[in-house]
Coordinates of C-alpha atoms in Angstrom, one line a residue:
Chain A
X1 CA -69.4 85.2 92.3
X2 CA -66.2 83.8 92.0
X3 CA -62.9 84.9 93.8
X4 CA -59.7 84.3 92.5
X5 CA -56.3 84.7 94.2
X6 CA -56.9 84.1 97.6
X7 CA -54.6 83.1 100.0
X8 CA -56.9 79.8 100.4
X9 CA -56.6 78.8 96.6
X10 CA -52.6 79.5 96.9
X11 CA -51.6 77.4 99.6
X12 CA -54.4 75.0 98.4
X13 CA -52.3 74.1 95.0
X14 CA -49.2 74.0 97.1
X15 CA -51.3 71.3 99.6
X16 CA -52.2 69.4 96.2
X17 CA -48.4 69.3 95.3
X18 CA -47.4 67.6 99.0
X19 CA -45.7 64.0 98.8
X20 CA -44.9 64.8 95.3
X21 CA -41.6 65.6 93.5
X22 CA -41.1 68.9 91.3
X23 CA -38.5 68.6 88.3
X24 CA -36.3 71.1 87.0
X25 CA -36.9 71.0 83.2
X26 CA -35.1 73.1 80.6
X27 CA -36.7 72.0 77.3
X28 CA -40.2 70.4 76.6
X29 CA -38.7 67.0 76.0
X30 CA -37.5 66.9 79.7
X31 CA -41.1 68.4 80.8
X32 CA -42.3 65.5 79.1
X33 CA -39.5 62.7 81.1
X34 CA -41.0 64.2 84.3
X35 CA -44.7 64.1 83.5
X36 CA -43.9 60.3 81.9
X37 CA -42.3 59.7 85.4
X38 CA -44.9 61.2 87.9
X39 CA -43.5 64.5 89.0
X40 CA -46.2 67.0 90.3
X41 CA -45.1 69.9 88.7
X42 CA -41.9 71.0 86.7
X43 CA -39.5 74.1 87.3
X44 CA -39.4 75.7 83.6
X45 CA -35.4 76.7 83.5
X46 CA -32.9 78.0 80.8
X47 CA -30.3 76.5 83.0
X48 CA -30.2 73.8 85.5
X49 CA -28.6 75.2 88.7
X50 CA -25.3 73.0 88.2
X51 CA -24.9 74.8 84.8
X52 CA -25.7 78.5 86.5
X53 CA -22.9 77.3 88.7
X54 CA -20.4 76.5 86.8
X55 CA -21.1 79.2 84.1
X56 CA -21.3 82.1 86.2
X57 CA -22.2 85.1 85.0
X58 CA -25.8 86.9 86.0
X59 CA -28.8 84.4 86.1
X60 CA -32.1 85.6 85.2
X61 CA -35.5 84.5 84.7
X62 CA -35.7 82.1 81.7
X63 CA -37.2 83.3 78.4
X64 CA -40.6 83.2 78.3
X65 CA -40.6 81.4 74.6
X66 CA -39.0 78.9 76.7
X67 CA -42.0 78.6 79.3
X68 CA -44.8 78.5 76.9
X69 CA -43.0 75.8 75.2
X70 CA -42.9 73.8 78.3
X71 CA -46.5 74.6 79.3
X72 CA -47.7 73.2 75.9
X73 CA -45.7 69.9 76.3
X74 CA -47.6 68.9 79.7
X75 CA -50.3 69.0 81.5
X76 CA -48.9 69.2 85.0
X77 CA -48.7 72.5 86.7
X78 CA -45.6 74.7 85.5
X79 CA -43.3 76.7 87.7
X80 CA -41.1 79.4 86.8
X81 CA -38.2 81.2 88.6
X82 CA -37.9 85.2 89.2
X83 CA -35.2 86.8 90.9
X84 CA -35.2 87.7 94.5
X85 CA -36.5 91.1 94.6
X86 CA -37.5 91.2 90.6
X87 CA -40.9 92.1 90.7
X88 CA -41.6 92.5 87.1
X89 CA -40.0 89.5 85.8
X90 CA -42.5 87.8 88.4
X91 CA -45.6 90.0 86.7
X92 CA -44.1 88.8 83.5
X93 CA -44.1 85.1 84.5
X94 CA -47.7 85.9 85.4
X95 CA -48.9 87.1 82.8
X96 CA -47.3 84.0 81.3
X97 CA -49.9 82.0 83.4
X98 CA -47.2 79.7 85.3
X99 CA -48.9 77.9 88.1
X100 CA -46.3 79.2 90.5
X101 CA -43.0 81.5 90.9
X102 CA -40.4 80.5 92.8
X103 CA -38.4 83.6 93.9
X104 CA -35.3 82.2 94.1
X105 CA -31.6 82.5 95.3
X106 CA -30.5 80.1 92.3
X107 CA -30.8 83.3 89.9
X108 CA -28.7 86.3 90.7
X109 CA -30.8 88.6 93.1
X110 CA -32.4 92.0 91.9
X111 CA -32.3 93.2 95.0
X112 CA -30.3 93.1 98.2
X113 CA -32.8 94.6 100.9
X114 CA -36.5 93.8 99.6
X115 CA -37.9 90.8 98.4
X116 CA -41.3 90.8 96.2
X117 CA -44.3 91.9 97.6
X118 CA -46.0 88.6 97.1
X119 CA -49.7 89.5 98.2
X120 CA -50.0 92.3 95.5
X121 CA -50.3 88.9 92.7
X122 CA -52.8 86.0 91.9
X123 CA -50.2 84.0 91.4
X124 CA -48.7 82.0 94.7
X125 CA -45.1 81.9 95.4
X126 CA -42.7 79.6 96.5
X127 CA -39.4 81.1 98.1
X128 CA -36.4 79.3 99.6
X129 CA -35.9 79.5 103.5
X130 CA -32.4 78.1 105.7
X131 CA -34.1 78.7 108.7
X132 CA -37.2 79.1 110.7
X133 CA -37.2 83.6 110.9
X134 CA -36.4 83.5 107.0
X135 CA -39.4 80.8 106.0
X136 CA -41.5 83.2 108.5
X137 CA -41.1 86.6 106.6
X138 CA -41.2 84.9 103.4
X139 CA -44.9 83.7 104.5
X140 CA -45.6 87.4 106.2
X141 CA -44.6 88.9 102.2
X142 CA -47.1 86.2 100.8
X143 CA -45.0 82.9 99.9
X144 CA -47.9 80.5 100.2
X145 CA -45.4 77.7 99.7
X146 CA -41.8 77.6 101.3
X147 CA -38.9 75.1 100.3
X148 CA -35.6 74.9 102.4
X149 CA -32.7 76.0 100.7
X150 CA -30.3 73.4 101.0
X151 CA -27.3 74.2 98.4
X152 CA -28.5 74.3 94.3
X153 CA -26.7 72.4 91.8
X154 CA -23.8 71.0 94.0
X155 CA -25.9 66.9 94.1
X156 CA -25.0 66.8 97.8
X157 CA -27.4 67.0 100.0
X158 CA -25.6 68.0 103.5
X159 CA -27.4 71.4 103.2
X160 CA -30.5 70.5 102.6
X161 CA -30.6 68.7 105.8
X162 CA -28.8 71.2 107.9
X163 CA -31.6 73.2 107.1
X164 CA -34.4 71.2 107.5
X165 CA -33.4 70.1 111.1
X166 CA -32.6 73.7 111.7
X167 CA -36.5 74.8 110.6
X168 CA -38.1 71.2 112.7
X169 CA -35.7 72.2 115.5
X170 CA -36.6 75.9 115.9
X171 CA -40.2 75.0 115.6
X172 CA -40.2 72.6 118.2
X173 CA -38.6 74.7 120.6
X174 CA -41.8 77.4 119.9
X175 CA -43.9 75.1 120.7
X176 CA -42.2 74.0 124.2
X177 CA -41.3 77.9 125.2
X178 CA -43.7 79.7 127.1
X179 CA -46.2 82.4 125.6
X180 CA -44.7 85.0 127.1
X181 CA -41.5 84.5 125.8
X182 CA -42.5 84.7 121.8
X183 CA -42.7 88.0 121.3
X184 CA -39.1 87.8 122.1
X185 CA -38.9 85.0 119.9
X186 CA -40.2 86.8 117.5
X187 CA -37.5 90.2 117.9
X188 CA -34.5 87.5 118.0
X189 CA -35.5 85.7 114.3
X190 CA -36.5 88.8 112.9
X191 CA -40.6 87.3 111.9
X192 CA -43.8 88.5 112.3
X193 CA -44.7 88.2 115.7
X194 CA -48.4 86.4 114.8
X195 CA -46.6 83.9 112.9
X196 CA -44.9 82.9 115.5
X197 CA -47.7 82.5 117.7
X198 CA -49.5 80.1 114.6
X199 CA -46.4 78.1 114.9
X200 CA -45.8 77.9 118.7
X201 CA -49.2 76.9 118.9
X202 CA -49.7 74.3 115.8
X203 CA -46.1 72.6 115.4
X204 CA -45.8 73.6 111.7
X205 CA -45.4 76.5 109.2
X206 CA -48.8 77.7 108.0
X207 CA -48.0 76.6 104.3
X208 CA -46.2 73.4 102.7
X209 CA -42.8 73.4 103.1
X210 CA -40.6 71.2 100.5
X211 CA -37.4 70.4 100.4
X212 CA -34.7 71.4 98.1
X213 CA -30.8 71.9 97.0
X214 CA -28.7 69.4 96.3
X215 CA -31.3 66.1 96.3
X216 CA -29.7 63.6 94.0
X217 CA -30.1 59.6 94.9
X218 CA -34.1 58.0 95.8
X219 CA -32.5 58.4 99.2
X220 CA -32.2 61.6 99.3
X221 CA -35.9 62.3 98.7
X222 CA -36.7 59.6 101.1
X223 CA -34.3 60.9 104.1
X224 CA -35.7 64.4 103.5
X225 CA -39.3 63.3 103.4
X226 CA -38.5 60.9 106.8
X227 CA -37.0 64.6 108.5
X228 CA -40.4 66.5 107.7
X229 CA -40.5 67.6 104.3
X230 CA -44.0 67.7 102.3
X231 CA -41.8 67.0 99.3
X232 CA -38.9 67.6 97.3
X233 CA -37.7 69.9 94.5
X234 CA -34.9 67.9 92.6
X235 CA -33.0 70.4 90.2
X236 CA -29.6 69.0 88.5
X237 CA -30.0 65.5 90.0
X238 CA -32.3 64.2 87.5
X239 CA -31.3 65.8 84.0
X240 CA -27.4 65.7 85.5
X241 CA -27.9 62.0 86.0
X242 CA -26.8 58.9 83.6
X243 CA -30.3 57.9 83.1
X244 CA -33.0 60.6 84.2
X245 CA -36.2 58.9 83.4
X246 CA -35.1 55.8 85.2
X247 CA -34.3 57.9 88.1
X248 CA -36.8 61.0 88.0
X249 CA -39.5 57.4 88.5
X250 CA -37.2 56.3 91.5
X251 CA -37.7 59.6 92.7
X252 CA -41.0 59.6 92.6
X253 CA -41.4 56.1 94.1
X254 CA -39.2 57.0 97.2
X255 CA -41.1 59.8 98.1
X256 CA -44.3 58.2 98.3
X257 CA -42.9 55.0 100.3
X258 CA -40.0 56.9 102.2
X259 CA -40.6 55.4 105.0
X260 CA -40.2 51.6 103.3
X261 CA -37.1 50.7 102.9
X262 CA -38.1 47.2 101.1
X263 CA -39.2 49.9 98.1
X264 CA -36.1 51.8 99.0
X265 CA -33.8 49.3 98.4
X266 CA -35.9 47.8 95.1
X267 CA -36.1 51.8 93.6
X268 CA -32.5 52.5 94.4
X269 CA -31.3 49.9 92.3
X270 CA -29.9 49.9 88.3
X271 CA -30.9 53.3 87.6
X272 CA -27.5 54.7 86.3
X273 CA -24.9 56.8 87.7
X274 CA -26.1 59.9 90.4
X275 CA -25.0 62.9 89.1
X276 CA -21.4 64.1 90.2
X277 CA -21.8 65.5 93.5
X278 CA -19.1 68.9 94.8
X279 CA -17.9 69.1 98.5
X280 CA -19.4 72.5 100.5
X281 CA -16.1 73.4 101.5
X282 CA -14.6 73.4 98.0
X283 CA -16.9 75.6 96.6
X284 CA -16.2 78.4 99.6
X285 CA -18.6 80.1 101.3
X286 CA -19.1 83.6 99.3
X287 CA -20.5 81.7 97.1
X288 CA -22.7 80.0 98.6
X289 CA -26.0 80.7 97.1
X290 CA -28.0 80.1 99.9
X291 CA -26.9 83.1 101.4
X292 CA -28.6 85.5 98.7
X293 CA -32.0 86.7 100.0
X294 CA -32.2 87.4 103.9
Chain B
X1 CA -72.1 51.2 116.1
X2 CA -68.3 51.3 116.1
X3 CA -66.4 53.9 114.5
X4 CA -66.1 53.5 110.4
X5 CA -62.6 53.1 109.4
X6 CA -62.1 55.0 106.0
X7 CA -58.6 54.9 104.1
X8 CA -57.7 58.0 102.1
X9 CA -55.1 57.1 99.4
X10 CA -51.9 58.3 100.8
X11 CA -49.6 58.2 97.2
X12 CA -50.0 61.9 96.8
X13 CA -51.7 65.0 97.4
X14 CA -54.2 66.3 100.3
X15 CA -53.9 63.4 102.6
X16 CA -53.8 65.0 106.0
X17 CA -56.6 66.9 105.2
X18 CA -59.0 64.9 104.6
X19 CA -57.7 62.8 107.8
X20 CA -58.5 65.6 109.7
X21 CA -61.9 66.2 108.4
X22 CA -63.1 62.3 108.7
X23 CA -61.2 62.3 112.6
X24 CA -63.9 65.7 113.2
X25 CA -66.7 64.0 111.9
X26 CA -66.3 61.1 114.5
X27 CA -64.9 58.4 111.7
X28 CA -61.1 56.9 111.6
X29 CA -59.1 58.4 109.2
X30 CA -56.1 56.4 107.6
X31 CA -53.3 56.6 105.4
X32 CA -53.5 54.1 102.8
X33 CA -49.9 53.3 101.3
X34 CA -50.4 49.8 100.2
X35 CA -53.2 48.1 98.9
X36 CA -53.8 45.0 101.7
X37 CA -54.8 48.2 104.0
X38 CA -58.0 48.6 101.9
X39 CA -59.4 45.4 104.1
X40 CA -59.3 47.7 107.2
X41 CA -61.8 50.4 105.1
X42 CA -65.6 50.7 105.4
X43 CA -65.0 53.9 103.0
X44 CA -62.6 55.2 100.7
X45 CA -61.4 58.8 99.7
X46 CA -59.1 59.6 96.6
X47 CA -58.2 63.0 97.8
X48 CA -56.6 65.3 95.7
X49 CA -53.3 65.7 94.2
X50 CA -52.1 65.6 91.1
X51 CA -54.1 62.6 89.1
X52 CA -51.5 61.9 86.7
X53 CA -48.5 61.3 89.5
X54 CA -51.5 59.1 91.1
X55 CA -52.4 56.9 88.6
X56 CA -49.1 56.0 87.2
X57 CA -48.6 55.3 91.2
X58 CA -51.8 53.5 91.7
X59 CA -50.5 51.1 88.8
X60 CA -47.1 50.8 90.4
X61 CA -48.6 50.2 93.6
X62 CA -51.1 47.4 92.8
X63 CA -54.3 49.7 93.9
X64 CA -56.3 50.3 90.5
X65 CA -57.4 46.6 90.3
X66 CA -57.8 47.0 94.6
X67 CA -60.3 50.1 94.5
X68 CA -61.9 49.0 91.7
X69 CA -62.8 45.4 93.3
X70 CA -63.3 47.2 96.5
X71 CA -66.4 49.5 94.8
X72 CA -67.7 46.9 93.3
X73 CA -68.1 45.0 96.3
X74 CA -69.9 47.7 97.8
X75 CA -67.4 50.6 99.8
X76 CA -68.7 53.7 99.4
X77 CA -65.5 56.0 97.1
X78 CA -65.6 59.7 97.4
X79 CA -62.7 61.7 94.8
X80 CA -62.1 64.9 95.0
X81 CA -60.6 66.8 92.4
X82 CA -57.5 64.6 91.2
X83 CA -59.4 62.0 92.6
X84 CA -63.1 62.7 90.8
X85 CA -61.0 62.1 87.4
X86 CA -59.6 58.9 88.7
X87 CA -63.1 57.8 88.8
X88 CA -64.0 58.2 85.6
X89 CA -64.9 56.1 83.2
X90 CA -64.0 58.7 80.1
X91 CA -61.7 61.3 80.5
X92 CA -62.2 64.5 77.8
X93 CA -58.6 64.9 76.6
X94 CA -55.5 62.9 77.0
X95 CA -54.7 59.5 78.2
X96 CA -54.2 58.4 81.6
X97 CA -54.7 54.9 84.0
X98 CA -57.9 55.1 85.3
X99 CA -60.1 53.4 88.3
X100 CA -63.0 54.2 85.1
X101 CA -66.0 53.4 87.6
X102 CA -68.4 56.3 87.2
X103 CA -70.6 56.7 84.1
X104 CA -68.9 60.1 83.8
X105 CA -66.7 61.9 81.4
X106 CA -64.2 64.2 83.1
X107 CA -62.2 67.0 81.4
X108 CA -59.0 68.1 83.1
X109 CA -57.9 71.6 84.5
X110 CA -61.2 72.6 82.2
X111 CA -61.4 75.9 84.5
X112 CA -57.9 77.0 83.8
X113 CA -54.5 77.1 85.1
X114 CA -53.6 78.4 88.8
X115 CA -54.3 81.8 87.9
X116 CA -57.8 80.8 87.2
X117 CA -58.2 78.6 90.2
X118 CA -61.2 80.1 92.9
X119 CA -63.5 79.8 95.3
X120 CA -67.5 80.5 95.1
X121 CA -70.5 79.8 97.1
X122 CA -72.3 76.6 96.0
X123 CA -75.7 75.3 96.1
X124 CA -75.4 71.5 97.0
X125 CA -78.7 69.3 96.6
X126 CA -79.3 67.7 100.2
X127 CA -76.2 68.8 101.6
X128 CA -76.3 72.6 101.4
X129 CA -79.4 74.4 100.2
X130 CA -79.8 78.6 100.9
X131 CA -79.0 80.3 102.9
X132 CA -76.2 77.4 104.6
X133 CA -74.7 77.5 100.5
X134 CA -71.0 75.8 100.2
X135 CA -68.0 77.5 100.6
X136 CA -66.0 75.3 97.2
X137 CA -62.4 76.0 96.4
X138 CA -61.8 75.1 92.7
X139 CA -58.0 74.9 92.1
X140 CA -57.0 73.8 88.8
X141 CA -60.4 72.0 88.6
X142 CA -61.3 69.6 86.2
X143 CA -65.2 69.0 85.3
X144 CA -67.2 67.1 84.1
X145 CA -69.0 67.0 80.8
X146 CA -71.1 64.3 80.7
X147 CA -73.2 62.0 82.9
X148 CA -74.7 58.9 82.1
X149 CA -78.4 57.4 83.2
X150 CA -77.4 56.0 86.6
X151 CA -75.6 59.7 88.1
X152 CA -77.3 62.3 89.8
X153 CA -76.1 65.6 89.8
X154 CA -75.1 67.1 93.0
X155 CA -73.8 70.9 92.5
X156 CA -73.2 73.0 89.3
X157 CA -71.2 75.7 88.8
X158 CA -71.3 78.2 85.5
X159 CA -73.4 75.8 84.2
X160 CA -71.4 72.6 84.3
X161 CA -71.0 69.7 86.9
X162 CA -69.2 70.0 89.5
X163 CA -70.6 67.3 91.9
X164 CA -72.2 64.1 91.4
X165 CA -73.0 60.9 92.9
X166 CA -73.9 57.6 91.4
X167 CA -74.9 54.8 93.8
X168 CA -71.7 54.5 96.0
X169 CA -69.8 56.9 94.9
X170 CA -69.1 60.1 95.3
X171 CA -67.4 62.9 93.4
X172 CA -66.6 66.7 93.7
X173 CA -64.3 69.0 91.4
X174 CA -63.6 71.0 94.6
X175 CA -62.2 70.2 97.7
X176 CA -63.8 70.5 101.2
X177 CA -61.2 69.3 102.8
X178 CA -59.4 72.6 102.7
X179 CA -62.3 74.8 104.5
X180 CA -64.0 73.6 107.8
X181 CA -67.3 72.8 106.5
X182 CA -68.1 68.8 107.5
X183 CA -71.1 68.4 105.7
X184 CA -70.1 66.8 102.7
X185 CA -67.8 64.4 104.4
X186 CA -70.8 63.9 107.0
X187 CA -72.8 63.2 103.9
X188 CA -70.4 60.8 102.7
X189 CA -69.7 59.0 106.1
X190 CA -73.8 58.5 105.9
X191 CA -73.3 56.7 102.7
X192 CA -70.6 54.6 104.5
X193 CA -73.3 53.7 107.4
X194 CA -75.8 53.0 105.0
X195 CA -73.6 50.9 102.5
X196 CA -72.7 48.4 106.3

C-alpha cells in the first residue's frame, strides 16, 4: 500500500530543497546553467519577473510546451508558477507533473478574494507571504512550502528583508506572549488559530520558508540565509546578470557557507556585473506586486 | 562510553533533521560545513538533498576525497536518499561526482517525479520485522538496481532495493529522518559503537 500526496511527502521535498538555491529559468539552456551550477530546483518561466515588469500586460502561467521542454533538459525537480487564485492552470501544471506550483503574485492574480484550495492536489505548493498572518493562511489552504515575498524583478533586496525580519519578528513575539493571549493573536493576523499555537510553541513556521524577490549579489543569498531563511529563490538576478553561470555557482556557494565570509569574499569576486537594480520608491506603490494576494 | 559524535553533511538538504534524530537517540549531532570537522566524527550521515547540488559542492568543498578516506579508515556512513546515490559506486543514468564506495548501482528519481513521491509500510530485516513494520517516505526516490557480493539487502519495496548495508555503511532510498521512528538511526549508532 502506498500513499501518495500527503502532507508528509509535500513538506518532505520542500525539507530536501532547504540550504539550496531555486533558479528562475525560461528556456532549457538556462535549466541546464542552473543544474551545471547546483541549484536545487528551477522555476520553469515564459518571462523572468523583471521582463513581466517592464512589459506589463496580464501574466499568466507559462506554456506548458515550455515546461516539458525544461523538464526534459534536467534532472532537478521543476517548478512552475499559477496565478493566485487559478485553480485550473495549477491542475494543468499538474497534470504536467511539475514537482511544485508556486502560486504566485509575480503573475497577474485570477482572483482577488480566494486563493487555491491547495489540499484538494498531490502536488505541494509554494506561495509568497510578507508577513507572519499571510505565511499562516497560506499553510491553513495547504502551501507546504512558504517563500517571503520580497519585491520580484526589481534586483534589490530591501524587501525581501523587510519581510523576513517582519515573519522572525512576529514569530518571536508568539513565542514570548502568553497562551492566553493567542487566540487574540490569532483574530488580529487574521490565521488559523492552531497555527498559531504550533508556532508560539515551536519558534518556526510548520513548513520551509525561503526567501525571495529581489536577491541579486552572493550576498544577498548569504544575508538572507544569516536572517533565517532555509534558502533562496533568485529570479532576474541570475539570467539578468553579465555572466549567469559564474554567478548562479556564487549563489550556490554563498548559501551553503553564508555564514563564512572568507568564502564570501572569495565567491563574490570577478563574476560580472549584478543585474541593474530599481529603487522601491520609483516604481510607486500600486504597483507593487507584493501586494496581490492577501 | 562517552557520547559518539556523528557529523551530518551540512552543504544541503535535510540537515536539521537528522540532527534531531541522532540528539534523541542519545548521540551528538553536528553540522559538517568543512571537511577538517570530519576528525570530530565517530559516524557520518549524507542526509538528503538534492545529490547533484551535493556533489558538485562536495568537490568544491574538498569532502569527496575526506569521506571517502574517512570510510575506508573505518567510520560507519549512512546516506539517505541524495545521500544513498552519493555512495554509489555506479549510478544507472547520467553523470555525476561520486563518493563511489558501495558495490551498488543506484538509478535516480527511478520512482517518479513529486507527484509520484509516497509513503508505505516497510518490512526492514533486524530493524523492523511485523507487526512494528516501517513507516518510509519515498520522495523523489532513487533505487537501486544492482548489488554486488559483499551488500546485504536490508528492505525492498515493489520488488526492488530500497535499503542495504555493506560492512560500514549504510544506505536507504527513504528518509527516517522525517517521521519519529529512531530505530534505524539506533541501528546505525550501533554500527558506530561497534566500528570504536
Amino acid at each position: 500500500m502506498e500513499e501518495k500526496g500527503t502532507l508528509r511527502v509535500k513538506t518532505g521535498l520542500a525539507e530536501m530543497l532547504k540550504g539550496g538555491v531555486i533558479m528562475d529559468v525560461t528556456t532549457p539552456e538556462q535549466a541546464i546553467i542552473a543544474e551545471e551550477a547546483g541549484a536545487v530546483a528551477v522555476m520553469a518561466l515564459e518571462r523572468v519577473p523583471a521582463d513581466i515588469r517592464a512589459d506589463g500586460g496580464v501574466a499568466r502561467m507559462a506554456d506548458p510546451a515550455v515546461i516539458e521542454a525544461i523538464k526534459e533538459a534536467v534532472s532537478i525537480p521543476v517548478m512552475a508558477k499559477a496565478r493566485i487564485g487559478h485553480f485550473v492552470e495549477a491542475q494543468i501544471l499538474e497534470a504536467l507533473g511539475v514537482d511544485y506550483v508556486d502560486e504566485s503574485e509575480v503573475l497577474t492574480p485570477a482572483d482577488e478574494k480566494h486563493h487555491i484550495d491547495k489540499w484538494k492536489f498531490t502536488v505541494p505548493f509554494v506561495c509568497g507571504a510578507i508577513n507572519l498572518g499571510e505565511a499562516l493562511r497560506r499553510i491553513g489552504e495547504g502551501a507546504a512550502m512558504i517563500r517571503t515575498k520580497g519585491e520580484a524583478g526589481t534586483g534589490n533586496v530591501v524587501e525581501a528583508v523587510r519581510h523576513m525580519r517582519t515573519i522572525s519578528g512576529e514569530m518571536h513575539k508568539l513565542t514570548v506572549a502568553p497562551e492566553d493571549e493567542l487566540m487574540s493573536a490569532a483574530k488580529e493576523m487574521g490565521a488559523p488559530y492552531d497555527l498559531v499555537c504550533w508556532v508560539a510553541r515551536n519558534g518556526r513556521l510548520p513548513v520551509v520558508n525561503f526567501s525571495a524577490g529581489g536577491i541579486a549579489t552572493p550576498a544577498d543569498a548569504a544575508m538572507m540565509m544569516q536572517l533565517g531563511a532555509d534558502g533562496v529563490f533568485v529570479g532576474s538576478g541570475i539570467f539578468k546578470s553579465e555572466d549567469p553561470a559564474s554567478r548562479a555557482r556564487a549563489i550556490v556557494r554563498a548559501t551553503t557557507h553564508f555564514n563564512d565570509p572568507k568564502v564570501l569574499a572569495e565567491v563574490s569576486r570577478g563574476i560580472g556585473s549584478a543585474m541593474v537594480g530599481q529603487e522601491i520608491a520609483e516604481i510607486g506603490h500600486e504597483n507593487l506586486i507584493q501586494f496581490r494576494g492577501w | 562510553m562517552k557520547k559518539p559524535t556523528i557529523g551530518v553533511l551540512a552543504l544541503q538538504g535535510a540537515v536539521r533533521e537528522h540532527i534531531q534524530m541522532l540528539e534523541t537517540c542519545g548521540a551528538r549531532g553536528v553540522a559538517l560545513k568543512y571537511p577538517a570537522e570530519l576528525n570530530l566524527c565517530q559516524g557520518i550521515i549524507i542526509p538528503g538533498g538534492e545529490s547533484t547540488t551535493i556533489g558538485k559542492l562536495m568537490v568544491a568543498c574538498g569532502f569527496l576525497d575526506e569521506v571517502r578516506d574517512a570510510s575506508r579508515a573505518g567510520i560507519p556512513v549512512y546516506g539517505t536518499c541524495a545521500g544513498l546515490i552519493m555512495m554509489a559506486q555506479r549510478i544507472a543514468e547520467g553523470d555525476q561526482p561520486l563518493l563511489g564506495l558501495m558495490d551498488i548501482t543506484a538509478r535516480r528519481n527511478a520512482f517518479g517525479r513529486q507527484v509520484d513521491s509516497f509513503e508505505t509500510d516497510l518490512v526492514i530485516e533486524d530493524i523492523a520485522e511485523k507487526p512494528r513494520t516501517f513507516r518510509a517516505v519515498f520522495i523523489r526516490a532513487p533505487w537501486i538496481d544492482e548489488v554486488g557480493n559483499g551488500v546485504r539487502i536490508l528492505g525492498e519495496f515493489g520488488g526492488k532495493v530500497v535499503m542495504a548495508r555493506q560492512d560500514g555503511m549504510l544506505v536507504s532510498a527513504f528518509h527516517p529522518e522525517l517521521t519519529g521512528d529512531e530505530r534505524i538511526h539506533r541501528y546505525f549508532l550501533k554500527m558506530v559503537e561497534e566500528a570504536r
